[in-house]
mmCIF file of C-alpha atoms in Angstrom:
data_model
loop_
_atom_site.group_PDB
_atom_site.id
_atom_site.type_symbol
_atom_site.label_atom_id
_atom_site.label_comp_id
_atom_site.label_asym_id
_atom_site.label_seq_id
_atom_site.Cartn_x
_atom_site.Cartn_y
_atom_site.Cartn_z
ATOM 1 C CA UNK A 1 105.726 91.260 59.645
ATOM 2 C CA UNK A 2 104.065 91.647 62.741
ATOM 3 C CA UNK A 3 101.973 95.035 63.062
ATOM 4 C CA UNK A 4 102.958 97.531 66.650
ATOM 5 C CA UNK A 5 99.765 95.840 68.646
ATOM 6 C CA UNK A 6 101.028 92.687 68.548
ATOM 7 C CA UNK A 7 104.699 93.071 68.823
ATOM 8 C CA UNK A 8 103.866 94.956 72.038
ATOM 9 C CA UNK A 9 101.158 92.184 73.132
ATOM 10 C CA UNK A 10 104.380 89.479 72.620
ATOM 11 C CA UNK A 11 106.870 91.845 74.447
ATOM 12 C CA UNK A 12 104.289 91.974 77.295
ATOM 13 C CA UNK A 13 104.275 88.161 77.409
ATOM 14 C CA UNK A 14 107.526 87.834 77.863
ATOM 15 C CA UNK A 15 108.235 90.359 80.310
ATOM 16 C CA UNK A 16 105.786 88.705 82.668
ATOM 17 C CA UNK A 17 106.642 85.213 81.620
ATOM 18 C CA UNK A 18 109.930 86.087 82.938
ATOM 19 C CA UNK A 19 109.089 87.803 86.284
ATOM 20 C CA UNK A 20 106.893 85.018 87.350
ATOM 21 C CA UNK A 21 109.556 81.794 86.310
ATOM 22 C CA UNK A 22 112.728 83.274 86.351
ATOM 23 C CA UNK A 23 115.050 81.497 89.311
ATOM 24 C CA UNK A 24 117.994 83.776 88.632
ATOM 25 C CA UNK A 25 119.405 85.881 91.492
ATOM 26 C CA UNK A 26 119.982 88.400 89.805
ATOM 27 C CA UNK A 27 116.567 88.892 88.408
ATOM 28 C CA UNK A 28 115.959 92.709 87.401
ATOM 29 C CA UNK A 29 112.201 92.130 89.616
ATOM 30 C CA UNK A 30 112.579 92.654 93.397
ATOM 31 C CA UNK A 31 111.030 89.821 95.317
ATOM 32 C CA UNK A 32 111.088 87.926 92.639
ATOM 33 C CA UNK A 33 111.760 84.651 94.344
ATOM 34 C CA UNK A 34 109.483 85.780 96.728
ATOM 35 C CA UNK A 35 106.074 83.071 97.797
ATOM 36 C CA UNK A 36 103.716 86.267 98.141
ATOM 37 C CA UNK A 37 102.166 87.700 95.130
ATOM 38 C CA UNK A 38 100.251 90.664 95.984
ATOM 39 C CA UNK A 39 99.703 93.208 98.831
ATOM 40 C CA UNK A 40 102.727 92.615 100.629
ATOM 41 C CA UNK A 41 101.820 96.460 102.497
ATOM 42 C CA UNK A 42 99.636 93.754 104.881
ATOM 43 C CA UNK A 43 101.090 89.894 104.230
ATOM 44 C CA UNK A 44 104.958 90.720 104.301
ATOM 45 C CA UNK A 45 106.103 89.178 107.920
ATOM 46 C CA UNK A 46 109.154 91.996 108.024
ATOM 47 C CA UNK A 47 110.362 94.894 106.527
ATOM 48 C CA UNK A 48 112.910 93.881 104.499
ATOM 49 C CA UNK A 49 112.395 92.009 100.925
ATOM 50 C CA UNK A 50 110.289 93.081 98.199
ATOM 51 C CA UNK A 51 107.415 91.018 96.608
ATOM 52 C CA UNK A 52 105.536 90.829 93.123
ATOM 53 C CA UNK A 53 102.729 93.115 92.518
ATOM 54 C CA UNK A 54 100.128 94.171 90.537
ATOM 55 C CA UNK A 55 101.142 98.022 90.108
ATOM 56 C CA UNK A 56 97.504 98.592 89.484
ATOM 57 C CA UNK A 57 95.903 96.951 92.279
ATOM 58 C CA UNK A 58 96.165 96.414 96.302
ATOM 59 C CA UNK A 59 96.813 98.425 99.142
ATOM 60 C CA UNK A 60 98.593 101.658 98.487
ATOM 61 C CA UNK A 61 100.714 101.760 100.808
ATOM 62 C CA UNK A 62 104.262 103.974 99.974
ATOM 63 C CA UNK A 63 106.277 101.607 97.865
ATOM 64 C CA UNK A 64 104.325 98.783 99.041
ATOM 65 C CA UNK A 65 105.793 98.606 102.675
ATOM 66 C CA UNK A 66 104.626 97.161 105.590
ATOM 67 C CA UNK A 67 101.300 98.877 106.947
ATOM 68 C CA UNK A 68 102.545 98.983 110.838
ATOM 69 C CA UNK A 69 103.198 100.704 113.353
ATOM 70 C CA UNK A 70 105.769 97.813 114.819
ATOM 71 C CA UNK A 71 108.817 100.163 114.946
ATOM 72 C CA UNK A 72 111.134 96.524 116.063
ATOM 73 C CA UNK A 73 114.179 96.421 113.491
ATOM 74 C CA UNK A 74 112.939 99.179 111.474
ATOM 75 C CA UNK A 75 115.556 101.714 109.760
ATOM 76 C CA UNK A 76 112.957 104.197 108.310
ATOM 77 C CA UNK A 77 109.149 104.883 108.956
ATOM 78 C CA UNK A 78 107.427 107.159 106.101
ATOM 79 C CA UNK A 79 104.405 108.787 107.585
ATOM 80 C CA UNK A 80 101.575 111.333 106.101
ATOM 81 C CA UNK A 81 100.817 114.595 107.738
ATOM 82 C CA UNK A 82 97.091 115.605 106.082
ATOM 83 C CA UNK A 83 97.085 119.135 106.595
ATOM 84 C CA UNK A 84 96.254 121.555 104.638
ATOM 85 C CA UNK A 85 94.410 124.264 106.872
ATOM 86 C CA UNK A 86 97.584 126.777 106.942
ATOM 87 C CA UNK A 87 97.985 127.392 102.686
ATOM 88 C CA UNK A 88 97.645 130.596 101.198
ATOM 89 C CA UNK A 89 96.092 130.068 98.252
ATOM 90 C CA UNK A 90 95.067 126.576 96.928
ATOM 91 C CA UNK A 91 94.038 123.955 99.427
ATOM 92 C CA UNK A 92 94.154 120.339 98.616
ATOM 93 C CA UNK A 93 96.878 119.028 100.224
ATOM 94 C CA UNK A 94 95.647 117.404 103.027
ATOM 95 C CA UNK A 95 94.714 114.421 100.130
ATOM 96 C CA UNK A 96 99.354 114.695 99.644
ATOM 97 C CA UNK A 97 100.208 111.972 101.321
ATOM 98 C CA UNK A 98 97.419 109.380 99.131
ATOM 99 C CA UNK A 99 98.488 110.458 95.731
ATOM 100 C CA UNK A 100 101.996 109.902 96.671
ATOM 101 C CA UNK A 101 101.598 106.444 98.097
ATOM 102 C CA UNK A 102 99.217 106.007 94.834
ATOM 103 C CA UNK A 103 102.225 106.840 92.458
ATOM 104 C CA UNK A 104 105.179 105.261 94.042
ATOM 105 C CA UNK A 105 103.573 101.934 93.459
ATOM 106 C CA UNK A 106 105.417 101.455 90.095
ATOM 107 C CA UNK A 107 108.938 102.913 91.670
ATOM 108 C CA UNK A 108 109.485 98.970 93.501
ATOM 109 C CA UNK A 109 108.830 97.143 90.980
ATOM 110 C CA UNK A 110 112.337 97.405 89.335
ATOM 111 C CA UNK A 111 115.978 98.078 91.170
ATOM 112 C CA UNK A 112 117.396 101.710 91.339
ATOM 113 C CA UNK A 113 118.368 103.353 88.526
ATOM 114 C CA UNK A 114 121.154 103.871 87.256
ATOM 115 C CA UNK A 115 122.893 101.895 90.310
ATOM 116 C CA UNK A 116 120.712 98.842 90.200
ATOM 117 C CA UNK A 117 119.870 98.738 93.986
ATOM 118 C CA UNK A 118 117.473 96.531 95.549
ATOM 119 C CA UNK A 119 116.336 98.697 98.103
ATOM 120 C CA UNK A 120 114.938 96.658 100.831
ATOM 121 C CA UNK A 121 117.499 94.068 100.648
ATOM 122 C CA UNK A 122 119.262 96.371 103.044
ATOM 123 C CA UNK A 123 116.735 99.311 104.353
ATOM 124 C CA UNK A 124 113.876 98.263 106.643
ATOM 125 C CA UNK A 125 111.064 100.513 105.773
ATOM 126 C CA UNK A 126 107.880 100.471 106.437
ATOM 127 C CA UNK A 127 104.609 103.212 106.313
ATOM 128 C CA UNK A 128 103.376 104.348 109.229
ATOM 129 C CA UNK A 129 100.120 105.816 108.241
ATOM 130 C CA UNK A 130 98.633 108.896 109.106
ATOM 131 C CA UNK A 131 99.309 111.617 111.329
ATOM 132 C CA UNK A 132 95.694 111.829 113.491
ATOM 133 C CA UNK A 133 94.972 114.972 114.633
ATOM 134 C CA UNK A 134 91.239 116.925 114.779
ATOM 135 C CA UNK A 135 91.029 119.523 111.836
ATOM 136 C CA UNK A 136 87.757 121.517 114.049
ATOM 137 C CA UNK A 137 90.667 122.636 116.826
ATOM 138 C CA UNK A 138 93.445 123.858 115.001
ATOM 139 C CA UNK A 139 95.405 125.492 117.875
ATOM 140 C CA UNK A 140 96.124 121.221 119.025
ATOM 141 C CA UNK A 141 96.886 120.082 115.667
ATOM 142 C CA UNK A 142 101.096 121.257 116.059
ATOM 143 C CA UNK A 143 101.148 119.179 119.355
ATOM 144 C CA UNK A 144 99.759 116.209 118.258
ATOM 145 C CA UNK A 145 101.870 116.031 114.805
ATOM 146 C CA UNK A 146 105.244 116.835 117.446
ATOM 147 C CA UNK A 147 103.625 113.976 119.133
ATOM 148 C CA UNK A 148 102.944 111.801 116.070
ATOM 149 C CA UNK A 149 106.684 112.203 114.917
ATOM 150 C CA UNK A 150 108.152 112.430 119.001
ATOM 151 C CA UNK A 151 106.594 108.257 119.088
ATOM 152 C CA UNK A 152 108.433 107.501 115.864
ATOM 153 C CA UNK A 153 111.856 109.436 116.823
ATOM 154 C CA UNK A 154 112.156 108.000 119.930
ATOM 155 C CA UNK A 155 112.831 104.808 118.953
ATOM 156 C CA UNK A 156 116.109 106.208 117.261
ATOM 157 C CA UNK A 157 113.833 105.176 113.597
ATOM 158 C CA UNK A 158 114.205 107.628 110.941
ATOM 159 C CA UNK A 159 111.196 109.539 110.026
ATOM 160 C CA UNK A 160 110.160 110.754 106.393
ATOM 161 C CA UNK A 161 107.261 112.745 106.453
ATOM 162 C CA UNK A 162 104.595 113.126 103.585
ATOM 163 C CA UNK A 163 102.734 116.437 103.905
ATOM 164 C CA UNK A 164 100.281 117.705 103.706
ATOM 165 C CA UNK A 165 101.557 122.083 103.676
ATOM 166 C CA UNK A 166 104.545 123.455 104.585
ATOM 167 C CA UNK A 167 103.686 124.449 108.270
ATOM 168 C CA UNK A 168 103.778 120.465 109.099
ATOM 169 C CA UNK A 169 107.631 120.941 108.886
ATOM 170 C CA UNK A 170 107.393 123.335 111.714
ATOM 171 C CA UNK A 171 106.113 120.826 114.374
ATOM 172 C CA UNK A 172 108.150 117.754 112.664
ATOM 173 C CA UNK A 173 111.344 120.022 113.247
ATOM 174 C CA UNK A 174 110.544 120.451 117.227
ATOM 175 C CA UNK A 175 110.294 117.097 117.731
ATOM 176 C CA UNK A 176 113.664 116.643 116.194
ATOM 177 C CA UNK A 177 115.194 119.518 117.804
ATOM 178 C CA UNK A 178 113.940 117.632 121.164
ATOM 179 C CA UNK A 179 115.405 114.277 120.432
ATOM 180 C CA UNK A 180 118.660 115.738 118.969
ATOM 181 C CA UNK A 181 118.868 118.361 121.713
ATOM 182 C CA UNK A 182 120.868 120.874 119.288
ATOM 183 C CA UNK A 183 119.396 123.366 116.898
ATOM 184 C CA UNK A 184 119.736 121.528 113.212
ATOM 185 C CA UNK A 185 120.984 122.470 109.763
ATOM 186 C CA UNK A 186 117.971 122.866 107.217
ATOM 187 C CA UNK A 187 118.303 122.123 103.237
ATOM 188 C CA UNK A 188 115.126 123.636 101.714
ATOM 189 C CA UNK A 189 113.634 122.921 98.212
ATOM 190 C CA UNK A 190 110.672 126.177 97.570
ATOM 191 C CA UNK A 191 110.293 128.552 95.296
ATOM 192 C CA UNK A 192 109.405 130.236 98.683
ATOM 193 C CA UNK A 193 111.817 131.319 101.563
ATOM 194 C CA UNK A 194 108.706 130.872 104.235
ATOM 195 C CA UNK A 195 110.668 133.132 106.806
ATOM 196 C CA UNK A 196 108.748 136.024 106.267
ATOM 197 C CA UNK A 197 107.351 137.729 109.848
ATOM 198 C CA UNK A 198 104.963 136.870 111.942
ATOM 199 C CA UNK A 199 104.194 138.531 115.002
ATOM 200 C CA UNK A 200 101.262 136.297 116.549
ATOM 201 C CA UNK A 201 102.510 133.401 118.667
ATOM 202 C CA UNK A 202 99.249 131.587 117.765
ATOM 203 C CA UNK A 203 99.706 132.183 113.759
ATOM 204 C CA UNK A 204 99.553 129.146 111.605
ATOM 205 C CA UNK A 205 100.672 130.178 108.373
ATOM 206 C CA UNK A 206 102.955 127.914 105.545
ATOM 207 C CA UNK A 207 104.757 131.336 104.597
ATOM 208 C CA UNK A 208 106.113 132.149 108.284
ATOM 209 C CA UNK A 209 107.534 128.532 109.656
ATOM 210 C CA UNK A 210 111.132 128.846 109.509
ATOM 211 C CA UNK A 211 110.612 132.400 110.532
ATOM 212 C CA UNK A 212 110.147 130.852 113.596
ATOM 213 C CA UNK A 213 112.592 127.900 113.625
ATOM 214 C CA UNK A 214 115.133 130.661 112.736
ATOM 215 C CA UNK A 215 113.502 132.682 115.744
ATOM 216 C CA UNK A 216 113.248 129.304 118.520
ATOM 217 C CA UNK A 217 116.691 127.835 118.258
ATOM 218 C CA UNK A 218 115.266 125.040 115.613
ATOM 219 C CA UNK A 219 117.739 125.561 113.059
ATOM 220 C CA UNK A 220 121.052 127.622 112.419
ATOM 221 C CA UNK A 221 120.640 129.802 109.714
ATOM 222 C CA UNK A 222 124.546 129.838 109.682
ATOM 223 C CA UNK A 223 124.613 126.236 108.230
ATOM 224 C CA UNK A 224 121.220 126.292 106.505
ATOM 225 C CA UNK A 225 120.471 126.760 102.756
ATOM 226 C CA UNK A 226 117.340 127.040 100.818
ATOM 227 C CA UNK A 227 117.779 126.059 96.879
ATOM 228 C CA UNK A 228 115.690 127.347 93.887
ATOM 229 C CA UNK A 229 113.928 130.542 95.621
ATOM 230 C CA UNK A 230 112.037 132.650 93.190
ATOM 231 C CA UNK A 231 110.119 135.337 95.535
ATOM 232 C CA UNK A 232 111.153 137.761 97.293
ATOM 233 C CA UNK A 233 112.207 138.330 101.104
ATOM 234 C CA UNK A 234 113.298 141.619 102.359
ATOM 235 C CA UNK A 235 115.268 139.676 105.085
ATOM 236 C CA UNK A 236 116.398 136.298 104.840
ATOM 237 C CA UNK A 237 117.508 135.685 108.073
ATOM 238 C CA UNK A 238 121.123 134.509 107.353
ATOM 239 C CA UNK A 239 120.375 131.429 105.181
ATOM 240 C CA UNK A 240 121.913 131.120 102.253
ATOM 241 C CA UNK A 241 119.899 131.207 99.112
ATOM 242 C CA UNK A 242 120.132 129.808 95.775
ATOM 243 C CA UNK A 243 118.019 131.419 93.861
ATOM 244 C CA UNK A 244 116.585 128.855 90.615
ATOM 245 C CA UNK A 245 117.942 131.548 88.435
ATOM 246 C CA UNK A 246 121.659 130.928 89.692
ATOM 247 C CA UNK A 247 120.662 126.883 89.502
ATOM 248 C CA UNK A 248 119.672 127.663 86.263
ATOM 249 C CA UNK A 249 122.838 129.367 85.362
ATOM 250 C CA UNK A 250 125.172 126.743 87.031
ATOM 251 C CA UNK A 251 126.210 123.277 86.745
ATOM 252 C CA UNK A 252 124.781 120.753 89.098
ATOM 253 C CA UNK A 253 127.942 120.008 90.608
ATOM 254 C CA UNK A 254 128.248 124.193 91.615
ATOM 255 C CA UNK A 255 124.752 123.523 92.803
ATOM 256 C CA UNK A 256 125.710 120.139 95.024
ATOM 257 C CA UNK A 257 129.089 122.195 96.100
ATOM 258 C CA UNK A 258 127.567 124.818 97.587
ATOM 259 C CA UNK A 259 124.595 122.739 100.007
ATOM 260 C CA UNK A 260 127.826 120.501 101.070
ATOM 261 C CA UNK A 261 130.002 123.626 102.193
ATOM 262 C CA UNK A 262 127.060 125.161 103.628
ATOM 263 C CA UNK A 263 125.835 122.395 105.969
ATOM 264 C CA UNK A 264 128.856 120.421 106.719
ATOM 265 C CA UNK A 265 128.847 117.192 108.843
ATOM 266 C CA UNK A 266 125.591 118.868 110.956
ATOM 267 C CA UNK A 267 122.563 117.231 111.843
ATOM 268 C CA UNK A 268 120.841 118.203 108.888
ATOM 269 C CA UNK A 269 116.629 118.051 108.433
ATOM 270 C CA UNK A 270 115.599 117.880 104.647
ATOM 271 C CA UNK A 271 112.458 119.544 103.372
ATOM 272 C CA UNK A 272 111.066 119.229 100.015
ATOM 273 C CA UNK A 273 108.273 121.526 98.901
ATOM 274 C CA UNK A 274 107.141 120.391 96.021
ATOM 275 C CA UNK A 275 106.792 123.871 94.107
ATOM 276 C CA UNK A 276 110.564 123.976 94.141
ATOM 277 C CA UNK A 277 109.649 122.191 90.511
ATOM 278 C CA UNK A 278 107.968 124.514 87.560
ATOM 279 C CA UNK A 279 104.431 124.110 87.613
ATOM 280 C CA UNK A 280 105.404 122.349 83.866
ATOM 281 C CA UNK A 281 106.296 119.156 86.795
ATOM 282 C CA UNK A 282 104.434 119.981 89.107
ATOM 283 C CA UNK A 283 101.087 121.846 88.635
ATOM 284 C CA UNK A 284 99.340 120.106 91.498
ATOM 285 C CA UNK A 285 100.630 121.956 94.401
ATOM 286 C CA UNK A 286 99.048 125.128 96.489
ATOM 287 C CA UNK A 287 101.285 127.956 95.590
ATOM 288 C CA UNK A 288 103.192 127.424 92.046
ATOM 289 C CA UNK A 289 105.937 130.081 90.811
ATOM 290 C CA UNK A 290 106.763 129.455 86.974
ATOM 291 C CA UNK A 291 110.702 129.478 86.406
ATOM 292 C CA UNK A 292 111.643 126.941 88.729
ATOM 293 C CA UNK A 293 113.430 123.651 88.579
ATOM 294 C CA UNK A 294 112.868 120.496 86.474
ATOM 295 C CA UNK A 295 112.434 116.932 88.187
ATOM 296 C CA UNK A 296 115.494 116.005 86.446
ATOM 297 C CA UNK A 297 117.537 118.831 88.304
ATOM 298 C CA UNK A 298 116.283 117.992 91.341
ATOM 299 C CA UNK A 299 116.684 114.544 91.078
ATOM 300 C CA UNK A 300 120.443 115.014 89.922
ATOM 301 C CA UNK A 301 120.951 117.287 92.977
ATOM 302 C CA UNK A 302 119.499 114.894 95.460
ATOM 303 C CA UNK A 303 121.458 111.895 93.797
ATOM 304 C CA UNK A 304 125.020 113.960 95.283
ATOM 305 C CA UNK A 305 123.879 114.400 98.599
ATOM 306 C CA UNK A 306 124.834 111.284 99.879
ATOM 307 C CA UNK A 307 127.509 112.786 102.570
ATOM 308 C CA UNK A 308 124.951 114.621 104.473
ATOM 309 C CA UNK A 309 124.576 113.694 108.059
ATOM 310 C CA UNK A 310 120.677 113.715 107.827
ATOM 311 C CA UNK A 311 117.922 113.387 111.100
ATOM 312 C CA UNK A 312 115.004 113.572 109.482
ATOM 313 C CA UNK A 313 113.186 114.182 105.804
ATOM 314 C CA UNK A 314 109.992 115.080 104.560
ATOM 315 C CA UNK A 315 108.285 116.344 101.278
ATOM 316 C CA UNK A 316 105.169 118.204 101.214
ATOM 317 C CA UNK A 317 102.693 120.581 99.177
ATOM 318 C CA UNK A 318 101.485 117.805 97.272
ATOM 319 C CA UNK A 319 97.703 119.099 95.979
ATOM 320 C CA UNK A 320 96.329 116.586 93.645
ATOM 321 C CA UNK A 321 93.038 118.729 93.192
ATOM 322 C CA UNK A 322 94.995 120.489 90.332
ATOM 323 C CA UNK A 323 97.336 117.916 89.345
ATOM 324 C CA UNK A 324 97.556 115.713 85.763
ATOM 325 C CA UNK A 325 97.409 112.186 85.405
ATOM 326 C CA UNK A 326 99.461 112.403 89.105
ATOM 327 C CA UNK A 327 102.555 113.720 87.735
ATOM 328 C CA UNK A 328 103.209 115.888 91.080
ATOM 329 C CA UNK A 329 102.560 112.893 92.858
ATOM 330 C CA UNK A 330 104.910 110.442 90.903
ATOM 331 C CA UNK A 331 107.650 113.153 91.189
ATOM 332 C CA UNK A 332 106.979 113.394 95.075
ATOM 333 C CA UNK A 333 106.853 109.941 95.568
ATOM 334 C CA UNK A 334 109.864 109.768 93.281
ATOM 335 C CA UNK A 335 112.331 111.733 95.311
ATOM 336 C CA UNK A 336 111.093 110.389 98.691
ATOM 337 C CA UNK A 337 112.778 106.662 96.917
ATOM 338 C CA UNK A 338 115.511 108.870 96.076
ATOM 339 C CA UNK A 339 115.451 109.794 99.853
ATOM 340 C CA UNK A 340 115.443 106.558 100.805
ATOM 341 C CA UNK A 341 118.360 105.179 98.524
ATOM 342 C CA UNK A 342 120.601 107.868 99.696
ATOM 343 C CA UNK A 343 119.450 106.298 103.571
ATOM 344 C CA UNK A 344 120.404 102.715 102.343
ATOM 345 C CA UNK A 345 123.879 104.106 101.181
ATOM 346 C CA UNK A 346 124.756 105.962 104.218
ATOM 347 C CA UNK A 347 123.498 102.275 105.794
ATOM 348 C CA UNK A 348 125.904 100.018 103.779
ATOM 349 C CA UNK A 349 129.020 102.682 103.218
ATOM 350 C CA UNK A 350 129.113 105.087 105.914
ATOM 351 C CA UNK A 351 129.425 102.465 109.341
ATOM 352 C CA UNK A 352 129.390 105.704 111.698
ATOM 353 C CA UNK A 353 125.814 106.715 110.630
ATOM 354 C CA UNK A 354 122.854 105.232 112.607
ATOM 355 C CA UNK A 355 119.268 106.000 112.451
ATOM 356 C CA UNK A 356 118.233 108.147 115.047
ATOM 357 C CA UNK A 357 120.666 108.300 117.595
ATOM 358 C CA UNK A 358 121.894 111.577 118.751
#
């Protein structure tokens, strides 16, 4: 009888035996048939196709795209926004956007589950890098992310945003607003509303954003819903809240039913804070609230929005200073594939969506 070690050393053998000689199409490895081995972020020539990697080596880029800024024939660009100069309480999450690139590398490596997707066969994706702006003059770091974002936008290419704090939503959102030249339907993952008042024009704060997008035209409040809030707001201002104790109390589909009715066909903007999730799945974020959802709720939510008319994404809050073993970042970097696989649908099945265009 063979002891655990070496049963597990054989099953190893085989599993890699068969990604590296197996000629069938329908191999369960991406890229499989691929010539490159390794760092396809810098060797792939386009930005469709997957290829074979070494999940624990190379360059991190997200999902081991294409490290460009070539926007030609590209369907999405995922971009990092390292700011972290407007949180509350913890910092850290200017270092977001690296641990999510760090823990998506294993996401590629296999097709979708459950539906068994190659992603890239039909999404061209690539990462963008970083936002640049200069953290010693903080009153021009809003331009130059609307600026950052505005160059990506422009080219009608989709933008997913990896933040960095909350506020970066704020400046993505005007540059949308711009392109789509109509104020935009918001879905919000937080444990916090972040519409509470501010009075100074100059205020950079991750708690008062949509307080102003709600204020400036960004986004209707009338189609706009924020889902599993669990701090208080004396005024929401006319967005529709579901609480995590009424998620908690209801059946995703009640959950799914209610963001559909809310937002309609709309252009709709998606934001993800990442302390939506109880700090048990997420401890490594700025501000966490305990009673809020699990990765597998929020994963089962995301998975039925696939009839949303969406303009842009982004998920943010990511602080890996108090994180474990990454598993905020793997749950980030997890629903920005989910993201992206509810993109590639609306691709292949819905032929009156296209990226970007007004």
């Amino acid at each position: 009888m063979l002891g655990t070690t070496s049963r597990r050393l054989l099953l190893c053998v085989f599993r890699i035996s068969c990604r590296f000689n197996s000629t069938e199409p329908s191999a369960i490895v991406p890229g499989l048939n691929s010539p490159l081995r390794g760092d396809g972020a810098i060797r792939r020539s386009e930005p469709y196709g997957s290829t074979v990697e070494q999940t624990y080596a190379g360059v991190l880029s997200f999902l081991r795209r294409n490290y460009t800024r070539n926007l030609n024939n590209v369907d999405v660009a995922v971009t990092g926004i390292p700011l972290d100069l407007t949180t509350t309480f913890r910092p850290g999450a200017r270092f977001g956007p690296k641990a999510i690139r760090e823990a998506s590398v294993q996401l590629p490596e296999l097709k979708s589950y459950p539906e068994g997707i190659d992603l890239f066969e039909d999404l061209a994706v690539i990462d963008y890098g970083d936002c640049y702006f200069d953290q010693s003059q903080p009153k021009t770091i809003p331009s130059a992310i609307q600026e950052h974002a505005k160059k990506i936008i422009e080219r009608n290419t989709f933008l997913l945003s990896l933040g960095g704090d909350h506020y970066v939503t704020y400046p993505l959102l005007k540059a949308h607003v711009a392109h789509h030249k109509k104020p935009l339907s918001l879905i919000h993952f937080d444990a916090h509303c972040d519409t509470w008042p501010d009075k100074d024009p100059d205020g950079m704060n991750h708690g008062t954003m949509f307080f102003y997008a709600v204020n400036e035209g960004l986004i209707d409040p009338k189609t706009s819903i924020q889902i599993g809030i669990r701090t208080y707001n004396d005024d929401t201002m006319g967005v529709k809240i579901l609480g995590a104790d009424w998620i908690h109390q209801h059946k995703i589909e009640n959950v799914v039913e209610q963001i559909l009715e809310r937002v309609g066909n709309n252009p709709t903007y998606l934001t993800f804070d990442i302390d939506c999730l109880d700090p048990a799945f997420a401890p490594g974020t700025g501000t966490p609230v305990c009673g809020g959802l699990s990765t597998a709720q929020a994963l089962a939510i995301i998975r039925q929005l696939g009839s949303v008319n969406y303009v842009g994404m982004d998920i943010v809050e990511v602080s890996p200073l108090y994180d474990y073993g990454n598993i905020t970042g793997l749950a980030a970097a997890t629903l920005g594939y989910e993201f992206l696989i509810l993109l590639r649908n609306k691709k292949v099945i819905d032929k009156s969506f296209h990226f970007g265009t007004r």
